[in-house]
C-alpha cells in the first residue's frame, strides 16, 4: 500500500478536525460535535491498527490532546442525545425537573469545552510519524478480526454493556479502515447493525443519567415515581433492542455457515 495514501488520509483528518474545532459551539452544536468525534474516531481506528502492527504514528502530546477532546465532547454529546431522546421517545419526561438539570449541565460542559479548546490551539500534522508502511494483508486480517467480534453480541444479556459498546467501536473501525483500501463494501454491510447498536447505547446512556440524577437529587414522591416508570420503560426498550441485535447476528451467522457449506461441496 502506498505510503502517501495513509499519510494523506491522516493529514486530511487532522485538517478537518482543526476546522471543526475553530467553530464556536452553542446549545445547537449537535452536528458539529458529532463530526468532531467522528474525525477523532477515524484517527483512533488507524492508531489501534498501527498499534496492532507495532507502529506508533502520533506523538504523546497530540495523543493526549485528542483524548481530552474526545472525552469532553463525549460528555456533551451524551447529554445532547439524552435530551433529544426525551423529546422524541419519552415525551412524558419533558416537563420533569430533571430535564432542567440536564440542560444546565449541558450549558456548563459546553462553556468548559469552549474555554479548554482555545488552549489546545491547532493540532499539528507534523506530529505524524513519517514513512509509515502498512501491510495490506495484515490490514485485511485485522479488519476480519474486528468483524468477527460481532458474534459476541449473543452474550450481551450476560455480559456488561461495555462489551456490546466494544463491538460497536470495532465495527465502526472496520468502516473507517476500509477507506484505506478505497472500498465502500464494509460500510454497506455494517451500517444498519452499527446504527442499531447506537440506538441501544443511547438508551443505556440515558438510563445511566437518570439513575445518577435520582441518586444525587431529592424529588417529591410524584416526580420520583415518574422517573422510575421512565427507567422501567427504558429497560424494556433496551431488552427489545438486544433481542433485535441477536436476531440480526443469528441471521448473519446462519448465512455465513451456508456460504461456507456451499464452498466445501
XYZ file of C-alpha atoms in Angstrom:
265
model
C 0.000 0.000 0.000
C 1.422 3.400 -0.940
C 2.897 5.324 1.994
C 1.411 8.610 0.805
C -2.102 7.114 0.889
C -2.232 6.662 4.675
C -0.303 9.857 5.425
C -2.601 11.847 3.139
C -5.670 10.328 4.824
C -4.364 11.139 8.343
C -3.472 14.732 7.386
C -6.954 15.197 5.909
C -8.493 14.041 9.200
C -6.390 16.488 11.229
C -7.174 19.332 8.795
C -10.931 18.667 9.046
C -10.677 18.344 12.834
C -8.903 21.699 13.177
C -11.575 23.374 11.057
C -14.344 21.884 13.209
C -12.619 22.927 16.441
C -12.451 26.521 15.178
C -16.268 26.716 15.036
C -17.907 28.458 18.014
C -20.081 25.959 19.862
C -23.583 26.658 21.139
C -26.561 24.755 22.514
C -27.378 23.772 18.924
C -23.910 22.362 18.168
C -25.206 18.778 17.839
C -23.827 18.135 14.336
C -20.503 19.926 14.895
C -19.706 17.864 17.995
C -20.744 14.698 16.187
C -18.341 15.464 13.322
C -15.506 16.317 15.745
C -15.919 12.913 17.373
C -16.115 11.125 14.012
C -12.783 12.638 12.885
C -11.148 11.564 16.155
C -12.710 8.098 15.859
C -11.116 7.752 12.417
C -7.713 8.665 13.888
C -8.293 6.241 16.766
C -9.160 3.468 14.301
C -5.854 3.959 12.481
C -3.986 4.251 15.788
C -5.395 0.939 17.037
C -4.479 -0.827 13.808
C -0.961 0.601 13.812
C -0.580 -0.391 17.466
C -1.620 -3.908 16.422
C 1.179 -3.636 13.843
C 3.645 -2.306 16.493
C 3.732 1.168 14.913
C 3.186 4.482 16.732
C 2.144 7.322 14.447
C 1.290 10.232 16.782
C 3.435 11.823 19.461
C 2.366 11.740 23.126
C 1.290 15.407 23.244
C -1.081 15.098 20.255
C -2.475 11.802 21.546
C -3.205 13.399 24.932
C -4.974 16.383 23.330
C -7.113 14.093 21.159
C -8.091 12.009 24.199
C -9.074 15.124 26.154
C -11.180 16.483 23.285
C -12.836 13.111 22.725
C -13.626 12.605 26.406
C -15.016 16.132 26.892
C -17.117 16.124 23.724
C -18.380 12.671 24.696
C -19.920 14.062 27.899
C -21.557 16.884 25.936
C -22.784 14.523 23.233
C -24.255 12.162 25.838
C -26.384 14.993 27.260
C -27.440 16.222 23.815
C -28.550 12.734 22.761
C -30.357 12.198 26.081
C -32.344 15.428 25.693
C -33.164 14.512 22.098
C -34.352 11.041 23.178
C -36.543 12.546 25.903
C -38.120 14.900 23.370
C -38.798 12.206 20.748
C -39.218 8.913 22.633
C -40.055 9.781 26.241
C -42.207 12.971 25.994
C -43.748 12.226 29.399
C -40.428 13.441 30.866
C -40.305 16.780 29.017
C -41.699 18.822 31.927
C -39.876 16.895 34.644
C -37.408 18.998 36.673
C -34.609 16.525 35.867
C -34.652 17.850 32.280
C -33.712 21.277 33.619
C -30.802 19.658 35.487
C -29.568 18.044 32.265
C -29.870 21.323 30.332
C -27.876 23.268 32.945
C -25.202 20.589 32.941
C -25.043 20.767 29.144
C -24.544 24.536 29.239
C -21.725 24.140 31.767
C -19.964 21.415 29.740
C -20.215 23.489 26.548
C -18.756 26.548 28.282
C -15.928 24.499 29.814
C -15.086 22.885 26.483
C -15.020 26.255 24.697
C -12.508 27.578 27.253
C -10.293 24.487 27.071
C -10.383 24.190 23.279
C -8.884 27.678 22.953
C -5.837 26.486 24.897
C -5.239 23.494 22.621
C -4.603 25.570 19.503
C -4.259 23.798 16.168
C -3.301 20.136 16.141
C -0.011 19.941 14.275
C 0.055 17.400 11.438
C 3.849 17.398 11.758
C 3.252 15.177 14.789
C 2.501 12.328 12.368
C 5.323 9.789 12.098
C 6.969 9.854 8.681
C 7.290 6.954 6.278
C 4.548 4.756 7.770
C 4.409 1.420 5.987
C 1.453 -0.901 6.397
C 0.871 -4.344 5.006
C -2.396 -4.731 3.062
C -2.773 -8.398 4.065
C -2.227 -7.511 7.738
C -4.847 -4.780 7.464
C -7.385 -7.221 5.992
C -6.595 -9.765 8.747
C -7.153 -7.072 11.388
C -10.441 -5.972 9.769
C -11.677 -9.580 9.773
C -10.829 -9.894 13.483
C -12.888 -6.792 14.240
C -15.816 -8.061 12.168
C -15.769 -11.419 13.957
C -16.350 -9.661 17.291
C -19.983 -9.173 16.195
C -20.585 -12.810 17.122
C -20.153 -11.900 20.804
C -23.402 -9.911 20.729
C -25.259 -13.100 21.692
C -23.541 -12.872 25.104
C -24.899 -9.353 25.628
C -27.558 -10.276 28.185
C -24.937 -11.991 30.348
C -22.017 -9.624 29.879
C -21.536 -5.978 30.851
C -22.805 -3.295 28.420
C -19.169 -2.285 27.835
C -18.726 -5.480 25.792
C -21.508 -4.505 23.384
C -20.086 -0.982 23.184
C -16.718 -2.507 22.259
C -18.351 -4.407 19.374
C -19.828 -1.112 18.170
C -16.375 0.517 18.276
C -14.862 -2.426 16.385
C -17.441 -2.278 13.597
C -17.021 1.482 13.259
C -13.262 0.942 12.995
C -13.955 -1.514 10.177
C -15.848 1.091 8.151
C -13.119 3.702 8.706
C -10.247 1.327 7.901
C -11.927 0.177 4.696
C -11.417 3.746 3.463
C -7.689 2.984 3.339
C -8.478 0.147 0.928
C -10.575 2.582 -1.119
C -13.678 0.409 -0.939
C -17.159 1.009 0.490
C -18.046 -2.686 0.946
C -17.839 -2.706 4.749
C -19.980 0.387 5.145
C -22.965 -1.236 3.460
C -22.613 -4.489 5.421
C -22.183 -2.967 8.871
C -24.105 0.308 8.745
C -27.539 -0.971 9.822
C -26.081 -3.106 12.597
C -23.923 -0.227 13.881
C -26.963 2.080 13.859
C -28.940 -0.444 15.925
C -26.017 -0.726 18.344
C -26.049 3.069 18.566
C -29.756 3.091 19.443
C -29.101 0.537 22.184
C -26.134 2.551 23.508
C -28.157 5.807 23.604
C -30.832 4.134 25.738
C -28.221 2.718 28.130
C -26.626 6.176 28.464
C -29.997 7.823 29.162
C -30.767 5.238 31.843
C -27.376 5.900 33.465
C -28.026 9.667 33.530
C -31.488 9.220 35.082
C -30.167 6.872 37.781
C -27.404 9.355 38.638
C -29.967 12.171 38.900
C -32.144 10.022 41.175
C -29.151 9.246 43.377
C -27.978 12.868 43.716
C -31.246 14.825 43.873
C -34.331 14.766 46.071
C -37.662 14.939 44.259
C -41.207 14.809 45.542
C -42.902 11.408 45.507
C -44.737 12.053 42.218
C -41.616 13.146 40.330
C -39.575 10.265 41.740
C -42.254 7.771 40.677
C -42.303 9.264 37.168
C -38.541 8.810 36.785
C -38.786 5.218 38.000
C -41.555 4.500 35.457
C -39.479 6.028 32.658
C -36.461 3.936 33.731
C -38.597 0.787 33.565
C -39.771 1.796 30.092
C -36.131 2.323 29.036
C -35.221 -1.116 30.432
C -37.899 -2.726 28.255
C -36.634 -0.830 25.196
C -33.047 -1.929 25.922
C -34.165 -5.575 26.141
C -36.106 -5.241 22.866
C -33.064 -3.711 21.106
C -30.835 -6.514 22.375
C -33.237 -9.139 21.041
C -33.237 -7.398 17.639
C -29.428 -7.366 17.618
C -29.328 -11.080 18.471
C -31.716 -11.886 15.624
C -29.637 -9.911 13.120
C -26.494 -11.666 14.350
C -28.080 -15.129 14.144
C -29.150 -14.462 10.547
C -25.597 -13.351 9.715
C -24.025 -16.476 11.263
C -26.537 -18.780 9.534
C -25.855 -17.089 6.175
C -22.072 -17.407 6.638
C -22.394 -21.087 7.531
C -24.473 -21.630 4.382
C -21.836 -19.930 2.230
C -19.010 -21.989 3.757
C -21.030 -25.204 3.340
C -21.603 -24.361 -0.326
C -17.898 -23.681 -0.829
C -16.947 -27.112 0.521
C -19.281 -29.010 -1.803
